[in-house]
Amino acid sequence: MSEIPAKATESEDPSDGARAAATADAAVAAELRDAASGTLWQVSPPGSMYDYIKVASFSIGPDGHVDQWSLRAEQLFGVPAERAVGMDPIEAFIAPELRERGQRKMAEILDGREWTGVVPFRAPDAAGTEGLAEVYVMPTATEEGERAAVCIVVDVHTLRRIETDLAASQAIFGQSPFGFLLIDTELRVRRANQRFASVFGGTPDDHRGRRVHDYLPATEADRVATTLRRVLETGESITDMHVTGFVPGSDERKHWSANLYRVHSGSGRTLGVAWLSTDVTGRRAAAREAAAARRNLALLNEAGARIGNSLDLETTARELLDVVVPGFCDLATVDLHQGLLVGDETPPGLTDGSVELRRVAFSSAVSGVPFATGPAPVPVGSVHHYAFNSPWAAALRSGRPRHIPAGDGGLIQSTLAVPMVAHDTVVGLAQFSRTKGSEPFGERDRALAVELAARAAVCIDNARLYRREHERALILQRSLLPPGDPEASGLDIACRYLPGNAATEVGGDWFDVIELPGHRTALVVGDVMGRGLRAAVAMGELRTAVRTLALLDLEPAEVLSALDEIARGLGAPSEAGRTSRQPRDAELSEVYLATCVYAVYDPVTRHITFANAGHLPPVLVEPGESALMLDVPPGMPLGVGGEPFEEVEVELPEGALLALYTDGLVESRDHPLDEGLQAFVGALTDSNRPLEDVCDHVLTALDTHHGEDDIALLMARIQGLPAEFVGDWTLPREPRSVGRAREYARDQLTGWGLEPLVDTAELLVSELVTNALRYGEGEIRLRLLLDRTLVCEVWDACLVQPRRRRARDTDEGGRGLQLVGLLSAGWGSRRTPHGKTVWFELPLPDGDSHTMDPTEALLSLY
């Protein structure tokens, strides 16, 4: 502390001094009375400024020492009265460097001069509390007439804080961007700020004494008044109370958010309620817009999740109405092109507006409004059309939505007629209607309706395209399967093929029964991985390849190896056939992956040879035995490549039952593969039943949940060729063997009662045996087989296959195989483990086929 601050002032006005002295005397007297009674003095009413300002008083006697010390002085300076009385205030409270100046001022005061100033002080206690006091000294006199003084002291820090608080309060109240009111306990406005006055007109003073009913509608004002009373009574604050009303000169409904809290004085007396409000009209409008946007987004999300789950046209239309009613409208209909529903192709682009439509769906959240979203009621399922000049026809022609106002006297308020457009093609018309009392359609609703209709239209068009593809694939698939009931020598065959239902795509399952030379039969079951038209096409290509390879009379393992190469070629298109803008389809190879089991059965030996390419194992049921799965090495699926296929030869007893099948029979989402295989084996218990009954029993017993996948089942009962229908001879390699071969053939055919075939058979047997002697090696074997046809086979040890050539007119030979081709129903050759076999086939005399007369055949060669 340096010296007494320069802002200290002195007062020389004696009248002011007299008034101040009188006031001070009264204050001192009151202090003394309260001190005597032991209570804190209080001369101001509740709510006085003295509740906030720290004011104290003490008196100085003629000797310059304290002779009276108030309770407030004790609180301000922290010194009790018994210690303060008799104390020199200059020595006790003033810093040493200021005491000399202080003594001079004290002398002037005791000479009768008033003084006002700000004095730094330090309380004479252990803590040495420092403070700043504003002191007002008023001269007085004792009863003896000696000069004395009364001092009024105010804590300067408290005054500065009050001054700051008042300035801040005034700034907040006056400059606040929110409407600010102080409402008294009688619910009248005591004070309003400029922001409030700018909204409701006039100046802030013009609003004093008004009530809430002067600003709000009666019902709203009653509600607000009740809330204000509750705040006054309970002291509970109200946050974000919504208030609705109008401002002067405007018909626009306004919305405010108000915060209310009770206000008290320093002594705790309730002064009223503070009202702080802000205009939230724009925010509420934005909130409504956001809510509408969220609702629309939720509807679109729901539409994406619920529309298009079915590939059925009518179901998709009903799914659209399930989404929009009642979330978007009160009732709605969907009309689709009649041609679309009966399978005709929808013409590209827009329609003329009067095309035939069928009402496929209707939904209403309002009872008593049957099908009334058009010019006339149209029941579901009815075919109709709109008048050419109607707004519905105009919507179909233009491809744009039309708003159709409601007529008089009905429940409908308005209707949106929205064409259902997919890929620039109008597939139908959706109508959305709202009844009276609902919010009318807005521009946002119009855009949402177009989006919902477009989504449904795309799903409907996809369903149409899928149905078309599914039907074509099904036709292709069925055309590639064996027609009717296949027949084979030495086998009783039954089969079942069940395609997936309309909700699933066609698959690549197939089976085949191929007749081979020597009354042998190839049994094939396969499954192309993948579904749809491409899988059906791949199945057809592989089935054709299997038939081609089988007719070459290759071994089963060789057939699968060649088929594997073909499958890999199908799954990897050449670079030459692919343009730069056509990327390689990574999924194409997967489409042409396939599993297949190929078996060749010989009825003479009752041996069957299996080769497997990743397919499920065959199941065999021997007479009187339980069914078992044959241990056939599975190999790799076709199209993988790189691995050879193994063969397994099994001898089958007479009457045994063989089953080949695809995974659709034994596997589903609810049935694991192992469980399905065991169930299949268990279902083949009675192999003596007719094969057709066995097939039906298997399909029923397995509970296959058909429809998830295609099912192919091929069953064959073994019926070997009886020994009496087989003639087998071995001939030495000498010229006489030709004549013996003719004799054996003549005798065998005569024994079988086939005399009409003797001449032809002798001639052809002579040609084959002659060729075996001339071009073959080793012993010669002649075999005749009688079943549905007559088959003659000539075996030798040479691997060179015979080749037919056209002889010239001057050639003496070279016409033998030509003669065989002319006189037989078919001929060929195949390799055997020890050479080759050349064969020909003749139809039986009671058959439908007839061979050429041998004499005519010989003459035709020259």
Coordinates of C-alpha atoms in Angstrom, one line a residue, residues 368-725:
G368 CA -66.9 -49.3 -46.5
V369 CA -64.8 -48.2 -49.5
P370 CA -64.7 -51.1 -51.9
F371 CA -62.3 -50.8 -54.8
A372 CA -63.2 -47.1 -55.1
T373 CA -59.9 -45.6 -56.3
G374 CA -61.0 -44.9 -59.9
P375 CA -63.9 -43.7 -62.0
A376 CA -65.9 -46.8 -61.1
P377 CA -65.5 -49.7 -58.6
V378 CA -63.3 -52.5 -60.1
P379 CA -63.1 -55.8 -58.1
V380 CA -59.8 -57.5 -57.8
G381 CA -59.2 -59.9 -60.7
S382 CA -61.3 -58.0 -63.1
V383 CA -60.0 -56.9 -66.5
H384 CA -60.8 -53.3 -67.4
H385 CA -59.5 -50.2 -69.2
Y386 CA -59.7 -46.5 -68.7
A387 CA -61.3 -44.0 -71.1
F388 CA -58.8 -42.5 -73.5
N389 CA -59.4 -38.9 -72.2
S390 CA -59.3 -39.8 -68.5
P391 CA -56.4 -38.8 -66.3
W392 CA -55.6 -42.4 -65.6
A393 CA -55.1 -43.0 -69.3
A394 CA -53.1 -39.8 -69.6
A395 CA -50.8 -41.1 -66.8
L396 CA -50.2 -44.3 -68.7
R397 CA -49.5 -42.5 -71.9
S398 CA -47.1 -40.0 -70.5
G399 CA -45.5 -42.2 -67.8
R400 CA -45.9 -39.4 -65.3
P401 CA -48.1 -39.2 -62.2
R402 CA -51.4 -37.4 -62.1
H403 CA -53.1 -35.8 -59.2
I404 CA -56.8 -36.5 -59.3
P405 CA -59.0 -34.3 -57.1
A406 CA -61.9 -36.0 -55.3
G407 CA -65.5 -35.6 -56.4
D408 CA -68.3 -34.2 -54.2
G409 CA -69.9 -36.3 -51.5
G410 CA -67.3 -39.1 -51.3
L411 CA -64.8 -40.1 -48.7
I412 CA -61.8 -39.7 -50.9
Q413 CA -60.0 -36.4 -50.6
S414 CA -57.4 -36.9 -53.4
T415 CA -55.8 -39.6 -55.5
L416 CA -52.3 -40.0 -57.1
A417 CA -52.4 -42.1 -60.3
V418 CA -48.8 -43.3 -60.7
P419 CA -47.7 -45.3 -63.7
M420 CA -45.4 -48.2 -62.8
V421 CA -42.3 -47.7 -65.1
A422 CA -39.5 -50.2 -65.3
H423 CA -36.7 -49.8 -67.9
D424 CA -38.7 -47.2 -69.8
T425 CA -41.7 -49.6 -70.0
V426 CA -45.0 -49.0 -68.3
V427 CA -46.1 -52.3 -66.7
G428 CA -49.1 -51.1 -64.8
L429 CA -50.7 -48.3 -62.8
A430 CA -50.7 -47.8 -59.0
Q431 CA -53.2 -45.5 -57.3
F432 CA -52.8 -44.0 -53.8
S433 CA -55.8 -42.3 -52.1
R434 CA -56.3 -40.3 -48.9
T435 CA -59.6 -39.8 -47.3
K436 CA -61.0 -36.6 -46.1
G437 CA -59.5 -35.5 -42.8
S438 CA -56.0 -36.8 -43.8
E439 CA -53.2 -34.4 -44.8
P440 CA -53.5 -33.8 -48.6
F441 CA -50.7 -35.1 -50.9
G442 CA -47.8 -32.7 -51.2
E443 CA -44.9 -32.5 -53.7
R444 CA -42.8 -34.7 -51.4
D445 CA -45.6 -37.3 -51.3
R446 CA -45.7 -37.2 -55.1
A447 CA -42.0 -37.9 -55.4
L448 CA -42.3 -40.7 -52.8
A449 CA -45.2 -42.3 -54.6
V450 CA -43.2 -42.3 -57.9
E451 CA -40.2 -43.9 -56.1
L452 CA -42.4 -46.6 -54.5
A453 CA -44.2 -47.4 -57.7
A454 CA -40.9 -47.5 -59.6
R455 CA -39.4 -50.0 -57.1
A456 CA -42.4 -52.2 -57.4
A457 CA -42.3 -51.9 -61.2
V458 CA -38.7 -53.1 -61.3
C459 CA -39.5 -56.1 -59.1
I460 CA -42.6 -56.9 -61.3
D461 CA -40.5 -56.6 -64.4
N462 CA -37.8 -58.8 -62.9
A463 CA -40.5 -61.3 -62.0
R464 CA -41.7 -61.2 -65.6
L465 CA -38.2 -61.7 -67.0
Y466 CA -37.5 -64.5 -64.5
R467 CA -40.7 -66.3 -65.4
R468 CA -39.8 -66.0 -69.1
E469 CA -36.3 -67.4 -68.5
H470 CA -37.6 -70.1 -66.1
E471 CA -40.2 -71.3 -68.7
R472 CA -37.6 -71.4 -71.5
A473 CA -35.0 -73.1 -69.3
L474 CA -37.6 -75.7 -68.2
I475 CA -38.6 -76.3 -71.8
L476 CA -35.0 -76.7 -72.8
Q477 CA -34.3 -78.9 -69.8
R478 CA -37.2 -81.3 -70.4
S479 CA -36.4 -81.5 -74.1
L480 CA -32.9 -82.8 -73.2
L481 CA -34.2 -85.6 -70.9
P482 CA -35.0 -89.1 -72.3
P483 CA -38.5 -89.2 -73.7
G484 CA -41.0 -91.6 -72.0
D485 CA -39.7 -94.8 -70.2
P486 CA -36.3 -95.8 -71.5
E487 CA -35.7 -99.4 -72.4
A488 CA -32.5 -101.5 -72.2
S489 CA -31.5 -105.1 -72.7
G490 CA -31.2 -107.0 -69.5
L491 CA -32.5 -104.2 -67.4
D492 CA -35.9 -103.1 -66.0
I493 CA -35.7 -99.3 -65.7
A494 CA -37.8 -96.7 -63.9
C495 CA -37.0 -93.1 -63.4
R496 CA -38.2 -89.9 -61.9
Y497 CA -37.4 -86.3 -62.7
L498 CA -38.9 -83.5 -60.5
P499 CA -37.8 -79.9 -61.5
G500 CA -37.7 -77.2 -58.8
N501 CA -40.9 -75.3 -58.3
A502 CA -41.7 -71.9 -59.8
A503 CA -40.1 -70.1 -56.9
T504 CA -36.7 -71.6 -57.7
E505 CA -34.6 -71.6 -60.8
V506 CA -34.2 -74.7 -63.0
G507 CA -31.2 -76.7 -62.3
G508 CA -28.7 -78.8 -64.3
D509 CA -29.7 -82.3 -63.1
W510 CA -30.0 -84.9 -65.9
F511 CA -30.0 -88.7 -66.4
D512 CA -29.7 -90.8 -69.5
V513 CA -30.0 -94.4 -70.7
I514 CA -27.8 -95.1 -73.8
E515 CA -27.9 -98.4 -75.7
L516 CA -24.4 -99.6 -76.6
P517 CA -23.4 -102.4 -79.0
G518 CA -23.6 -105.9 -77.8
H519 CA -26.9 -105.2 -76.0
R520 CA -24.9 -103.3 -73.4
T521 CA -26.3 -100.2 -71.7
A522 CA -24.8 -97.0 -70.4
L523 CA -26.4 -95.4 -67.4
V524 CA -25.7 -91.8 -66.7
V525 CA -26.7 -89.4 -63.9
G526 CA -25.2 -85.9 -63.6
D527 CA -25.7 -82.5 -62.0
V528 CA -24.3 -79.2 -63.3
M529 CA -23.5 -76.8 -60.5
G530 CA -25.5 -73.6 -60.6
R531 CA -29.0 -72.8 -61.6
G532 CA -30.9 -71.0 -64.3
L533 CA -30.9 -71.0 -68.0
R534 CA -27.1 -71.2 -68.2
A535 CA -27.1 -74.3 -66.0
A536 CA -29.7 -75.9 -68.3
V537 CA -27.7 -75.1 -71.4
A538 CA -24.6 -76.5 -69.8
M539 CA -26.5 -79.6 -68.9
G540 CA -27.6 -80.0 -72.5
E541 CA -24.1 -79.6 -73.9
L542 CA -22.7 -82.1 -71.4
R543 CA -25.5 -84.6 -72.0
T544 CA -24.9 -84.4 -75.8
A545 CA -21.2 -84.9 -75.2
V546 CA -21.8 -87.9 -73.1
R547 CA -24.0 -89.5 -75.8
T548 CA -21.4 -88.8 -78.4
L549 CA -18.6 -90.3 -76.3
A550 CA -20.7 -93.3 -75.4
L551 CA -21.4 -94.1 -79.0
L552 CA -17.6 -94.3 -79.5
D553 CA -17.8 -97.2 -77.1
L554 CA -15.1 -95.9 -74.9
E555 CA -14.4 -97.2 -71.4
P556 CA -16.2 -95.3 -68.6
A557 CA -13.0 -93.7 -67.3
E558 CA -12.1 -92.5 -70.8
V559 CA -15.6 -91.1 -71.3
L560 CA -15.3 -89.0 -68.1
S561 CA -11.8 -87.8 -69.0
A562 CA -12.9 -86.7 -72.4
L563 CA -16.0 -85.1 -70.8
D564 CA -13.8 -83.3 -68.3
E565 CA -11.8 -81.7 -71.1
I566 CA -15.1 -80.7 -72.8
A567 CA -16.4 -79.1 -69.6
R568 CA -13.2 -77.1 -69.1
G569 CA -13.5 -75.9 -72.7
L570 CA -17.1 -74.8 -72.1
G571 CA -16.1 -73.0 -68.9
A572 CA -13.2 -71.0 -70.4
P573 CA -14.2 -69.0 -73.5
S574 CA -11.4 -68.4 -76.0
E575 CA -9.7 -65.0 -76.1
A576 CA -10.5 -64.8 -79.8
G577 CA -14.2 -64.8 -79.2
R578 CA -14.1 -62.1 -76.5
T579 CA -13.9 -58.4 -77.3
S580 CA -12.0 -55.9 -75.3
R581 CA -15.2 -54.6 -73.7
Q582 CA -16.3 -58.0 -72.5
P583 CA -14.4 -59.0 -69.4
R584 CA -13.8 -62.6 -68.6
D585 CA -16.8 -63.9 -66.6
A586 CA -15.3 -65.3 -63.4
E587 CA -18.5 -67.3 -62.7
L588 CA -18.7 -69.0 -66.0
S589 CA -16.3 -71.8 -65.0
E590 CA -18.5 -72.4 -61.9
V591 CA -21.6 -72.8 -64.1
Y592 CA -19.8 -75.6 -66.1
L593 CA -18.6 -77.5 -63.1
A594 CA -20.6 -80.7 -62.9
T595 CA -20.7 -84.1 -61.1
C596 CA -21.4 -87.3 -63.1
V597 CA -21.5 -91.0 -62.6
Y598 CA -21.2 -93.1 -65.8
A599 CA -21.8 -96.9 -65.8
V600 CA -21.8 -99.6 -68.5
Y601 CA -23.8 -102.7 -68.0
D602 CA -23.2 -106.0 -69.9
P603 CA -26.3 -108.3 -69.7
V604 CA -24.3 -111.3 -70.9
T605 CA -21.9 -111.3 -67.9
R606 CA -24.1 -109.1 -65.6
H607 CA -21.0 -107.0 -64.9
I608 CA -21.3 -103.2 -64.5
T609 CA -18.3 -100.9 -64.7
F610 CA -18.5 -97.5 -62.8
A611 CA -16.6 -94.3 -63.2
N612 CA -17.4 -91.3 -60.9
A613 CA -16.7 -87.6 -61.3
G614 CA -17.5 -86.2 -57.8
H615 CA -21.0 -87.6 -57.7
L616 CA -22.9 -89.3 -54.9
P617 CA -22.2 -93.1 -54.7
P618 CA -24.6 -95.6 -56.4
V619 CA -26.8 -97.7 -54.1
L620 CA -27.2 -101.4 -54.6
V621 CA -29.8 -103.7 -53.2
E622 CA -29.2 -107.4 -53.7
P623 CA -32.1 -109.9 -53.3
G624 CA -32.7 -110.6 -49.6
E625 CA -30.0 -108.1 -48.5
S626 CA -30.0 -104.6 -47.1
A627 CA -29.2 -101.7 -49.3
L628 CA -25.6 -100.5 -49.4
M629 CA -23.7 -97.7 -51.0
L630 CA -21.1 -99.0 -53.5
D631 CA -17.5 -98.0 -52.8
V632 CA -16.8 -96.1 -56.1
P633 CA -13.9 -93.6 -55.9
P634 CA -15.6 -90.2 -56.3
G635 CA -12.9 -88.4 -58.3
M636 CA -13.0 -84.7 -59.1
P637 CA -16.0 -82.9 -60.6
L638 CA -16.0 -82.3 -64.3
G639 CA -14.3 -79.1 -65.3
V640 CA -11.7 -79.2 -62.6
G641 CA -9.1 -81.3 -64.6
G642 CA -5.8 -82.7 -63.7
E643 CA -6.9 -85.9 -62.0
P644 CA -7.5 -89.3 -63.7
F645 CA -10.7 -91.2 -63.1
E646 CA -10.8 -94.8 -61.7
E647 CA -13.0 -97.6 -62.8
V648 CA -14.7 -100.2 -60.5
E649 CA -16.3 -103.4 -61.9
V650 CA -19.0 -105.1 -60.0
E651 CA -20.8 -108.3 -60.8
L652 CA -24.5 -108.0 -60.1
P653 CA -26.8 -110.9 -59.1
E654 CA -30.0 -111.6 -61.0
G655 CA -32.8 -109.4 -59.6
A656 CA -30.5 -106.9 -57.9
L657 CA -31.6 -103.3 -57.7
L658 CA -29.3 -100.4 -58.7
A659 CA -30.1 -96.7 -57.9
L660 CA -28.4 -93.6 -59.3
Y661 CA -29.6 -90.2 -58.1
T662 CA -28.8 -86.5 -57.6
D663 CA -28.3 -84.5 -54.4
G664 CA -31.7 -82.9 -54.6
L665 CA -33.1 -86.2 -53.4
V666 CA -31.0 -86.5 -50.2
E667 CA -30.0 -83.0 -49.3
S668 CA -31.9 -79.8 -48.3
R669 CA -31.6 -76.9 -46.0
D670 CA -33.4 -78.9 -43.3
H671 CA -31.7 -82.2 -43.9
P672 CA -27.9 -82.7 -44.0
L673 CA -26.4 -84.8 -46.7
D674 CA -25.4 -87.7 -44.4
E675 CA -28.8 -87.8 -42.9
G676 CA -30.5 -87.8 -46.3
L677 CA -28.2 -90.6 -47.6
Q678 CA -29.0 -92.8 -44.6
A679 CA -32.7 -92.2 -45.1
F680 CA -32.4 -93.1 -48.8
V681 CA -30.6 -96.3 -48.0
G682 CA -33.3 -97.1 -45.4
A683 CA -36.1 -96.5 -47.8
L684 CA -34.8 -99.2 -50.2
T685 CA -36.0 -102.1 -48.1
D686 CA -38.2 -104.1 -50.4
S687 CA -36.5 -104.5 -53.8
N688 CA -39.0 -107.1 -55.0
R689 CA -41.8 -104.5 -55.5
P690 CA -42.4 -103.1 -59.0
L691 CA -39.8 -100.4 -59.8
E692 CA -42.5 -97.7 -60.2
D693 CA -43.7 -98.4 -56.7
V694 CA -40.2 -98.4 -55.4
C695 CA -39.6 -94.9 -56.9
D696 CA -42.8 -93.5 -55.5
H697 CA -42.0 -95.0 -52.1
V698 CA -38.6 -93.4 -52.0
L699 CA -39.9 -90.0 -52.9
T700 CA -42.6 -90.2 -50.2
A701 CA -40.4 -91.7 -47.5
L702 CA -37.6 -89.2 -47.8
D703 CA -39.8 -86.1 -47.2
T704 CA -37.5 -84.2 -49.6
H705 CA -39.1 -80.8 -49.2
H706 CA -39.2 -80.8 -53.0
G707 CA -38.9 -77.4 -54.6
E708 CA -35.5 -76.4 -53.2
D709 CA -33.6 -78.4 -55.9
D710 CA -34.2 -80.6 -58.9
I711 CA -34.5 -84.3 -58.3
A712 CA -33.3 -87.0 -60.7
L713 CA -33.7 -90.7 -59.8
L714 CA -32.7 -93.6 -62.0
M715 CA -33.4 -97.2 -60.9
A716 CA -32.6 -100.4 -62.7
R717 CA -33.4 -104.0 -61.8
I718 CA -30.9 -106.5 -63.2
Q719 CA -32.2 -109.1 -65.7
G720 CA -29.2 -110.8 -67.3
L721 CA -29.4 -112.2 -70.8
P722 CA -30.2 -116.0 -70.6
A723 CA -27.4 -118.4 -71.7
E724 CA -29.7 -120.0 -74.3
F725 CA -29.8 -116.6 -76.1

